[in-house]
Coordinates of C-alpha atoms and ligand atoms in Angstrom, one line a residue:
X4 CA 179.6 143.6 37.2
X5 CA 180.7 141.8 40.4
X6 CA 181.9 143.8 43.3
X7 CA 185.6 144.3 43.0
X8 CA 188.0 145.4 45.8
X9 CA 190.7 147.9 44.9
X10 CA 193.7 149.2 46.8
X11 CA 194.0 152.8 45.8
X12 CA 194.8 154.4 49.1
X13 CA 195.7 153.2 52.6
X14 CA 192.3 153.8 54.1
X15 CA 190.7 151.4 51.6
X16 CA 191.3 148.6 54.1
X17 CA 190.2 148.3 57.7
X18 CA 192.5 147.6 60.6
X19 CA 191.1 144.0 60.8
X20 CA 191.9 143.5 57.1
X21 CA 195.5 144.7 57.7
X22 CA 195.8 142.4 60.6
X23 CA 194.9 139.5 58.3
X24 CA 197.3 140.8 55.7
X25 CA 200.2 140.9 58.2
X26 CA 199.4 137.4 59.4
X27 CA 199.5 136.2 55.8
X28 CA 202.7 138.2 55.1
X29 CA 204.4 136.4 58.0
X30 CA 203.3 133.0 56.8
X31 CA 204.2 133.7 53.1
X32 CA 207.6 135.1 54.2
X33 CA 208.4 132.1 56.3
X34 CA 207.5 129.7 53.5
X35 CA 209.5 131.7 51.0
X36 CA 212.6 131.6 53.3
X37 CA 212.3 127.8 53.5
X38 CA 212.0 127.5 49.6
X39 CA 208.6 125.9 50.0
X40 CA 206.4 126.3 46.9
X41 CA 203.2 128.2 47.3
X42 CA 201.3 128.7 44.0
X43 CA 197.8 129.9 44.8
X44 CA 197.8 132.2 41.8
X45 CA 198.7 129.7 39.1
X46 CA 197.4 130.9 35.7
X47 CA 196.7 134.4 37.1
X48 CA 198.2 137.4 35.4
X49 CA 199.1 140.8 36.8
X50 CA 199.4 143.8 34.4
X51 CA 201.8 146.4 35.7
X52 CA 201.5 149.9 34.2
X53 CA 204.4 152.3 34.9
X54 CA 204.2 156.0 34.0
X55 CA 207.1 156.7 36.3
X56 CA 210.4 154.9 37.0
X57 CA 210.8 152.1 39.6
X58 CA 213.1 149.5 40.9
X59 CA 211.5 148.1 44.1
X60 CA 207.9 148.2 43.0
X61 CA 208.4 146.6 39.7
X62 CA 210.7 143.9 41.1
X63 CA 208.6 143.1 44.1
X64 CA 205.4 142.8 42.1
X65 CA 207.0 140.9 39.3
X66 CA 209.0 138.5 41.4
X67 CA 206.1 138.2 43.9
X68 CA 203.6 137.2 41.2
X69 CA 206.1 134.6 39.8
X70 CA 206.7 133.2 43.3
X71 CA 202.9 132.8 43.7
X72 CA 202.7 130.7 40.5
X73 CA 201.4 133.5 38.3
X74 CA 202.8 135.9 35.7
X75 CA 203.4 139.6 35.5
X76 CA 203.4 141.8 32.4
X77 CA 205.2 145.2 32.4
X78 CA 203.7 148.0 30.4
X79 CA 205.2 151.5 30.4
X80 CA 203.7 154.7 29.0
X81 CA 206.7 154.9 26.6
X82 CA 205.9 151.7 24.7
X83 CA 202.1 151.3 25.1
X84 CA 199.2 153.2 23.6
X85 CA 198.7 154.9 26.9
X86 CA 201.6 157.2 26.0
X87 CA 199.9 158.1 22.7
X88 CA 196.7 159.3 24.4
X89 CA 194.5 156.2 24.5
X90 CA 191.8 157.1 27.1
X91 CA 192.4 155.6 30.6
X92 CA 188.8 154.3 30.5
X93 CA 189.4 152.3 27.3
X94 CA 192.7 150.9 28.5
X95 CA 191.0 149.8 31.8
X96 CA 188.3 148.0 29.8
X97 CA 190.8 146.1 27.6
X98 CA 193.5 145.4 30.2
X99 CA 191.0 144.1 32.7
X100 CA 189.5 141.6 30.2
X101 CA 192.9 140.1 29.6
X102 CA 194.5 140.2 33.1
X103 CA 193.3 139.2 36.6
X104 CA 194.7 142.2 38.5
X105 CA 196.4 145.5 37.7
X106 CA 199.0 147.6 39.4
X107 CA 199.5 151.2 38.3
X108 CA 202.2 153.8 39.0
X109 CA 201.1 157.2 37.7
X110 CA 200.8 160.9 38.4
X111 CA 197.5 162.1 39.6
X112 CA 195.4 159.9 41.9
X113 CA 192.4 160.8 39.8
X114 CA 193.9 158.8 36.9
X115 CA 194.0 155.5 38.9
X116 CA 190.5 156.2 40.2
X117 CA 189.2 156.6 36.7
X118 CA 191.0 153.4 35.7
X119 CA 189.5 151.5 38.7
X120 CA 186.0 152.7 37.9
X121 CA 186.2 151.0 34.5
X122 CA 188.2 147.9 35.5
X123 CA 186.6 144.5 36.0
X124 CA 189.5 143.4 38.2
X125 CA 191.2 144.7 41.3
X126 CA 193.5 147.7 40.8
X127 CA 196.5 148.4 43.1
X128 CA 198.1 151.8 43.6
X129 CA 201.9 151.4 43.0
X130 CA 202.4 155.1 43.7
X131 CA 200.7 158.3 42.7
X132 CA 201.5 161.9 43.4
X133 CA 199.2 161.7 46.4
X134 CA 199.8 158.2 47.9
X135 CA 202.0 155.1 48.1
X136 CA 199.9 152.6 50.1
X137 CA 202.0 149.5 49.2
X138 CA 205.1 151.2 50.8
X139 CA 203.4 151.9 54.1
X140 CA 201.8 148.4 54.1
X141 CA 205.4 147.0 54.1
X142 CA 206.7 149.7 56.5
X143 CA 204.1 149.0 59.2
X144 CA 204.7 145.3 58.8
X145 CA 208.4 146.0 59.3
X146 CA 207.7 148.1 62.4
X147 CA 205.6 145.4 63.9
X148 CA 208.2 142.7 63.0
X149 CA 210.9 144.8 64.8
X150 CA 209.0 146.3 67.7
X151 CA 205.5 144.9 68.0
X152 CA 202.2 146.8 67.8
X153 CA 202.3 150.4 66.3
X154 CA 199.1 151.7 68.0
X155 CA 199.9 154.5 70.4
X156 CA 203.5 154.9 69.1
X157 CA 205.0 158.1 67.6
X158 CA 206.3 158.3 64.1
X159 CA 208.4 161.4 63.1
X160 CA 208.1 162.4 59.5
X161 CA 210.9 164.8 58.5
X162 CA 210.8 166.6 55.1
X163 CA 208.3 166.8 52.3
X164 CA 204.6 166.3 52.9
X165 CA 204.5 164.0 49.8
X166 CA 202.8 160.8 48.8
X167 CA 204.6 158.7 51.4
X168 CA 203.9 161.2 54.1
X169 CA 200.2 161.4 53.2
X170 CA 200.0 157.6 53.4
X171 CA 201.7 157.5 56.9
X172 CA 199.0 160.0 58.0
X173 CA 196.2 157.8 56.7
X174 CA 197.8 154.8 58.4
X175 CA 197.9 156.7 61.7
X176 CA 194.1 157.0 61.5
X177 CA 193.7 153.3 60.7
X178 CA 196.1 152.1 63.4
X179 CA 195.7 154.8 66.0
X180 CA 199.3 156.1 66.2
X181 CA 200.7 159.7 66.1
X182 CA 202.8 161.4 63.5
X183 CA 205.0 164.3 64.3
X184 CA 205.5 166.1 60.9
X185 CA 208.2 168.7 60.3
X186 CA 208.3 170.3 56.8
X187 CA 209.9 173.6 55.7
X188 CA 207.4 176.5 55.5
X189 CA 205.3 176.2 52.3
X190 CA 205.5 172.4 52.2
X191 CA 203.1 171.6 55.0
X192 CA 200.5 168.8 55.1
X193 CA 197.3 169.4 53.1
X194 CA 194.8 167.4 55.0
X195 CA 192.3 167.2 52.2
X196 CA 194.9 166.1 49.6
X197 CA 196.1 163.5 52.2
X198 CA 192.6 162.1 52.4
X199 CA 192.4 162.5 56.2
X200 CA 189.3 162.2 58.3
X201 CA 190.7 164.8 60.8
X202 CA 193.8 166.3 62.4
X203 CA 193.8 164.2 65.6
X204 CA 196.6 161.8 64.6
X205 CA 199.3 164.3 63.6
X206 CA 201.0 167.4 64.9
X207 CA 203.2 169.8 62.9
X208 CA 206.5 171.1 64.2
X209 CA 208.5 174.0 62.8
X210 CA 211.7 172.5 64.2
X211 CA 212.6 168.9 62.9
X212 CA 214.6 168.2 66.1
X213 CA 211.4 168.8 68.1
X214 CA 209.5 166.5 65.8
X215 CA 212.0 163.7 66.3
X216 CA 212.3 164.0 70.1
X217 CA 211.2 160.8 71.7
X218 CA 209.8 159.3 68.5
X219 CA 209.7 155.5 68.1
X220 CA 210.4 155.7 64.4
X221 CA 212.0 158.5 62.4
X222 CA 211.4 158.4 58.6
X223 CA 211.9 160.6 55.6
X224 CA 211.9 160.6 51.8
X225 CA 213.5 162.5 48.9
X226 CA 213.1 166.3 48.9
X227 CA 212.0 166.1 45.2
X228 CA 209.5 163.4 44.2
X229 CA 209.1 162.1 40.7
X230 CA 207.2 164.5 38.6
X231 CA 208.4 167.6 40.5
X232 CA 211.9 167.7 39.1
X233 CA 211.5 171.3 37.9
X234 CA 211.4 172.4 41.6
X235 CA 214.6 170.6 42.4
X236 CA 216.9 173.6 43.0
X237 CA 214.3 175.6 45.1
X238 CA 213.6 172.4 47.1
X239 CA 217.3 171.8 47.8
X240 CA 217.5 175.2 49.4
X241 CA 214.2 175.0 51.3
X242 CA 214.9 171.6 52.7
X243 CA 218.6 172.1 53.7
X244 CA 217.8 172.0 57.5
X245 CA 215.6 168.9 57.2
X246 CA 218.2 166.2 57.0
X247 CA 217.8 163.2 59.3
X248 CA 221.3 163.1 60.9
X249 CA 222.9 161.4 63.9
X250 CA 221.8 164.3 66.3
X251 CA 218.2 163.8 65.3
X252 CA 218.4 160.1 65.9
X253 CA 219.9 160.8 69.3
X254 CA 217.0 163.1 70.1
X255 CA 214.6 160.3 69.1
X256 CA 216.4 157.8 71.4
X257 CA 218.5 154.7 71.2
X258 CA 215.5 152.4 70.5
X259 CA 214.1 154.5 67.7
X260 CA 214.1 152.9 64.2
X261 CA 215.0 154.7 61.0
X262 CA 213.1 154.0 57.7
X263 CA 213.3 155.4 54.2
X264 CA 211.2 154.0 51.3
X265 CA 214.3 154.4 49.0
X266 CA 215.8 155.4 46.7
X267 CA 217.7 157.7 49.1
X268 CA 220.1 160.6 48.6
X269 CA 222.8 160.4 51.3
X270 CA 223.8 163.9 52.3
X271 CA 220.4 165.4 51.4
X272 CA 217.4 164.0 53.3
X273 CA 219.5 161.6 55.3
X274 CA 223.1 161.4 56.5
X275 CA 225.0 158.3 55.5
X276 CA 225.7 157.6 59.2
X277 CA 222.0 157.2 59.8
X278 CA 220.8 155.2 56.8
X279 CA 223.9 152.9 57.1
X280 CA 223.8 152.9 60.9
X281 CA 222.5 150.5 63.5
X282 CA 219.0 152.1 63.9
X283 CA 218.3 151.8 60.1
X284 CA 216.0 149.0 58.9
X285 CA 215.8 150.1 55.3
X286 CA 216.9 146.8 53.8
X287 CA 214.2 144.8 55.8
X288 CA 211.7 147.5 54.8
X289 CA 212.6 147.1 51.1
X290 CA 212.5 143.2 51.3
X291 CA 209.1 143.3 53.0
X292 CA 207.6 145.0 50.0
X293 CA 207.9 141.6 48.4
X294 CA 206.2 139.6 51.2
X295 CA 203.5 142.1 52.0
X296 CA 202.5 142.6 48.4
X297 CA 202.3 138.8 47.9
X298 CA 199.8 138.8 50.8
X299 CA 198.0 141.7 49.1
X300 CA 197.8 139.9 45.8
X301 CA 196.5 136.8 47.5
X302 CA 193.8 138.8 49.4
X303 CA 192.6 140.8 46.4
X304 CA 192.4 137.7 44.2
X305 CA 191.3 134.9 46.6
X306 CA 189.9 136.8 49.6
X307 CA 190.7 135.8 53.2
X308 CA 192.8 132.6 52.8
X309 CA 193.3 130.9 56.2
X310 CA 196.6 128.9 56.7
Ligands
CP429 N1 210.1 152.7 47.3 C1 209.8 152.5 46.0 O1 208.6 152.5 45.7 O2 210.8 152.3 45.2 P1 210.8 152.2 43.6 O3 210.5 153.7 43.1 O4 212.2 151.8 43.2 O5 209.7 151.3 43.1
NVA430 N1 208.2 160.3 47.1 C1 208.9 159.6 46.2 C2 208.8 158.1 46.5 C3 209.6 157.2 45.6 C4 209.4 155.8 45.9 C5 208.4 159.9 44.8 O1 207.2 160.0 44.5 O2 209.3 160.0 43.9

């Protein structure tokens, strides 16, 4: 079997590879804005397997594949044999003989890793309980687009140490920036689950205001991620004081950006005045999922394309 590259977690790529991806993202985005056709993936097919709900991930991959000249097929657990217990290994064998690339949104990271081990084609993580690499790919591109290099900067993560947080922490190791994390007691970072090499690139703060102070970017996510709905009430109580509000953005400073992977709950993890305010770049962040993932699809299928 030929060597196949997958994108299962953020640290799967080097900083140099990300720099290539960001250059391609910029190029692809500019062409797209000028309505210039770019069809390098003509006759290629992406299979998208969703075991959890999605708006942005499905739309950006499906539209992105179409815009690159290829096709995308949507499969959900509900209406495929995966929902009836077909082994992941068997599904990987079959799907990867019919399609050129696969994107999966599922529960445990272990499931996508098993799929990738049995796949003949590249596999992309479209979110697991542990990681969301495509999100942070777009987020870092967005930061660079707005403010320049992220190395040496400080990102404040306020809230749950979830899949998106873990991915920010991996990104900090790749790009050499710092993360100030503030979670309620009992929801702290688990370095092993986050897949970190060490603890040098993040610091934990009991007080979210302290975490935000002087940060270049403040970011958060829902208090209850998909798959954890049974904990909703307990989480609502535990996270009450972890809302990113106007005072927190003031502590960060006037040049700080605000990001949220979306969907957001105004009045819970973020105040409406922040997400709808002048420091928020959430719509650019969401749009950049499209452009960055097109660069990712190009890279995984065609290697390093030079303009
Ligand atoms: N941010 C994100 O992944 O959104 P969806 O759940 O809508 O795909
Ligand atoms: N942490 C959230 C992200 C949604 C895009 C979840 O896993 O539900």
